[in-house]
Amino acid sequence: MNKPLRRVAIFCGLLIFALLLRDNWIQFVEADSLKNDTHNRRVQIEEYAKPRGDIIVDGKAVTGHTTTSGSDFKYKRTYTDGPMWAPVTGFASQAFGTTMLEGVEDKILTGDDDRLFFNRTIDMLTGKQQQGGDVVTTLNAKAQAAAFNGLGNKKGAVAAINPQTGAILALASTPSYDPASIAGNSTQDSQNWTKLVNDPNQPMLNRALRQTYPPGSTFKIVTAAAALDNGLYSNIDTPTDSPLPYTLPGTSTVLNNEGDIPCKNATLMVALQYSCNTVFGKIGADLGQSKMLAEAKKFGFDSTTDTPVRTVASNFDSKTMYPSQTALSSIGQFDTAATPLQMAMVAGAVADDGKLMQPYMVDQLRAPNLSVVDQTSPKQMSQAMTPETAQKLQQMMENVVNKGTGTMAQIPGVTVGGKTGTAQHGVANSALPYAWFISYAKTDQGSPVAVAVVVEDGNANRDDISGGGLAAPIAKSVMEAVLNK
Amino acid sequence: MSSVSNTTTISSVGAPNRRNTELLMLLFAVAIPVLAYANVGLAKNGSVPAGMLGYGLGLGLIAGVAHVMVRKFAPYADPLMLPIATLLNGLGLVLIYRLDLEPSITTKALGGPRAPGQLMWSALAVALFVAVLVFLKDHRILQRYTYISGVAALLLLVAPMFFPAVNGSKLWIIIPGLGSIQPGEFAKIILAIFFSGYLMVKRDALALASRRFMGLYLPRGRDLGPILVIWALSMMILVVETDLGSTLLYFGLFVVMLYVATERTSWIVFGLLLAAGGATVVGLTSPHVKVRVDQWLNPFAGIAQHGATEAAQVMWSFGSGGVLGSGLGQGYSRLIGGIGVKSDYILATVGEELGLCGLMAILLLYGLLVERGVRTALAARDPFGKLLAIGLSSAMALQVFVVAGGVTGLIPLTGMTMPFLAQGGSSVVANWALVAILLRISDTARRPAPAPASSPDAEPTQVVRL
């Protein structure tokens, strides 16, 4: 009987061998993908098993942590002034994941980043708990407060940058939400989450980076830059060739201005001061789509930006348009759409003599022992226009604030340039228009701040909605906050 | 035993009985779980657990008593099986204790802490182990009970049908107020006894008196009868009790023993065909089995809709353990949840906390145990002993394969427990008894032949004076 016995022995050996092979497959070959599977709760447990690092503004943490009991997760995120900082921090929720800086810099905050390997190893050897690093932002607490409080109960967004570096100084979006209310994984957190997700006002939408609005008249800055850069007009004080009324090329549609304003053959200076649709619409049509598109792209349109939180791309149509559509696009209507950050970049490029800086909101990434693991250095994105063009535009924008539509943004003793915008939207422009204001302030050391404000207010009286009325005061207080710092 | 061919160890020169080797290895088999126990305490509470001394003494006592009794009643028995069983049992106790420290799977509804009960069952199991060694002087005595065993096995297999199903499978005999026993674990031993006795008698008829049909030797109907009855019964158990694992175990056991007894490969073909046919039909018709098969094929399906299945959780446990594991007490196999964490899924905890290395070591221990059993079968001098030893060993191998294969996702999951390791009284008692029988057979096989009686013919003729 021994021959079959030996065969059975081999068979039993093969059974064990098959098990060993299978075990190697799941615990070695597939191990990493199983281990990091998003549904594998260990990922979250590990993440919340140690306190996260902090997000720091002006040397003070706007985040914190607290311990929880009766849960898989030991530490829970807390936020100081959560709603105000939500567009910057995003949330780190035990139940719902992470977004914005909490998401992009998650590995630094949890301490899992490769750059913290050395710290981790030391912690492991000395038996200390792994610690998370800190994210030091470029934001300015006073400017942020000014922006958030300025928006108040209105729906809208503010983005402010330092034109010389691209550092983001304020990033507000209203209505906002408190990330602390969804940081845990309790029933209450779930209810809060459901409420936020189903809220028609989209409180969790980061309007400053992730929502595009028709920029309306504020886009005329880009159009003016295109006209000057391309030599269509070289002097801002000589009359343009602009009929009034202006019939859109190839159509019988007449483009109108808001009110009875002196736009016939107006100079660029006057046209911007009064925000003449006819002048800038014709410039757009005269330059043509390709030149307008090229100019818009130099300002950052049609591409996303990583701040490092990724923005949505602002849009100037690259698909073929009729000249009439190009004309409308050039006054910030038709398909043209921009994020508030994009428009702040436009104002910033003008203020900084045509240099467009890469916007960023993370200044440093810091290891738990406060050593700097990454320092962002300002980077130029493009030369949006020639310095001469920029200086001409500065004169025009300062003129708008001095005696045009933007007088509400005047700051005594400070040079301020700005542009209002009131963007029509909705079917047959029936929806309440968006009020825009973009501006910059200038001192003798150059411009420390450029800001874009958009207000979409369903409660306001339609006639009151104008960039100058609703948005300019907010821009002014943000600029003041930066200047008085 | 240097030569494989010389497996019949009839020799009057006493082979070393290896009892001291066994003792040395038993020391390790006790020390390793005790250290593991300390490890759990340090990881979970930062201190050596209070019960460590008691636990160490308990395990040491169990091992010590078993060793002394083997020394006395089966001095020539295989020296590896007892240490392996002790080590696995000890590690099992540690793992159950470790899982008892997780409140979410140690609720009152789930039976509270399981380690104390398991320790008690282990003690009981070793008592039975000793009883088998003491009272079963010769394994051939079992041969007398061939048909009684057949009936007993049948009763044990059928009994659970009359009790309510637990978790979809009818595997338990529930005695109100006392608890439940899983008769299947005992049935595998008693079935092996029945098959051995039956096949020893019938092997020649089955092997030789056959007709050739399509290249296969088919036995006569009257010899085939009991075999088909067994097959039909195991299929019936599968259908009624919806337990794929047990069916695979019993039927596999049967085919292996039939093959060994008759030395005819055709039996394997025949057996596999029957098994495959039966399993396919049941897999397609039984909803319970179907669910298991679906979960096996797609463990991660439907997570978005109704959360992760236990199968998915088990996979994550294994994956998260990686090569070296998280360390005892530092894994999250409690996430598997439900009632099976300490029993059916205990290997997931091994995989996560001891890693690939630990789990391979455990699997190799089982492999070693099985191969020692096969070795015993090779060494046994009587056909009954050979058949019984190979039957018990292959039952162990099949069970390990079905359970570990099921948990690791190699085959569909079935409700059986890992011998010695998993929580479950019936399982630990039955497997210690199984090892006792194997030790008894191996003792008989390796025992030196008694010195030949002095032959009167060899003596010089004596003159008898009258």
Coordinates of C-alpha atoms in Angstrom, one line a residue, chain A residues 1-16 18-20 22-28 30-35 37 39-42 45-46 49 72, chain B residues 4 7 203 259-260 263 300 303 315-320 322-323 332 334-335 351-352 355-356 359-360 364 370-371 374 377-378 383 386 390 397 401 404-405 408-410:
Chain A
M1 CA 0.0 0.0 0.0
N2 CA 3.0 2.3 0.3
K3 CA 3.0 3.6 -3.3
P4 CA -0.4 5.2 -3.1
L5 CA 0.5 6.4 0.4
R6 CA 3.5 8.3 -1.0
R7 CA 1.2 9.8 -3.6
V8 CA -1.2 10.9 -1.0
A9 CA 1.7 12.4 0.9
I10 CA 2.6 14.4 -2.1
F11 CA -1.0 15.4 -2.6
C12 CA -1.2 16.7 1.0
G13 CA 2.1 18.5 0.4
L14 CA 0.6 20.2 -2.7
L15 CA -2.5 21.3 -0.7
I16 CA -0.2 23.0 1.8
A18 CA -1.2 25.9 -2.7
L19 CA -2.1 27.6 0.6
L20 CA 1.4 29.0 0.9
R22 CA -2.1 31.9 -2.1
D23 CA -0.9 33.5 1.1
N24 CA 2.1 35.0 -0.6
W25 CA -0.2 36.4 -3.2
I26 CA -2.5 38.2 -0.8
Q27 CA 0.1 39.2 1.8
F28 CA 3.0 40.1 -0.5
E30 CA -1.4 42.2 -3.5
A31 CA -0.7 43.5 0.0
D32 CA -0.2 47.1 -0.8
S33 CA -3.3 47.5 -2.8
L34 CA -5.4 45.8 -0.1
K35 CA -3.7 47.7 2.6
D37 CA -7.8 50.3 -0.4
H39 CA -12.7 51.1 1.9
N40 CA -10.2 49.5 4.2
R41 CA -11.0 51.2 7.5
R42 CA -7.5 50.8 8.7
I45 CA -7.9 54.4 11.7
E46 CA -4.2 54.9 11.1
A49 CA -4.6 57.4 15.4
D72 CA -12.2 53.7 16.1
Chain B
V4 CA 12.6 5.3 2.8
T7 CA 9.7 1.6 6.6
R203 CA -10.0 -4.0 -0.8
Y259 CA -7.4 4.9 -3.5
V260 CA -4.9 3.8 -0.9
E263 CA -4.2 1.3 -5.5
F300 CA -15.3 43.6 -3.0
I303 CA -19.3 47.8 -1.0
M315 CA -8.8 40.3 2.5
W316 CA -7.9 43.7 4.0
S317 CA -6.8 42.0 7.2
F318 CA -4.3 39.8 5.2
G319 CA -3.2 42.7 3.0
S320 CA -2.7 45.0 5.9
G322 CA 1.9 42.3 4.9
V323 CA 5.1 40.4 5.2
Y332 CA -7.6 45.5 13.4
R334 CA -12.0 43.0 14.8
L335 CA -13.2 44.9 11.8
G351 CA -2.2 36.9 8.9
E352 CA -2.6 40.5 10.0
G355 CA 2.2 38.6 8.8
L356 CA 3.0 36.4 5.9
L359 CA 1.0 32.5 8.7
M360 CA 3.4 30.5 6.6
L364 CA 4.0 24.7 7.7
V370 CA 0.1 15.9 8.3
E371 CA 3.3 14.6 7.0
V374 CA 1.5 10.1 6.6
A377 CA 0.9 5.4 7.8
L378 CA 4.0 4.3 5.9
P383 CA -3.3 -2.5 6.6
K386 CA -2.1 2.2 7.5
I390 CA -3.6 8.0 6.2
A397 CA -4.9 18.1 5.5
F401 CA -6.9 23.3 3.1
A404 CA -7.3 28.2 5.1
G405 CA -8.2 28.1 1.4
T408 CA -7.6 33.3 2.1
G409 CA -9.9 33.3 -0.8
L410 CA -8.4 30.3 -2.7

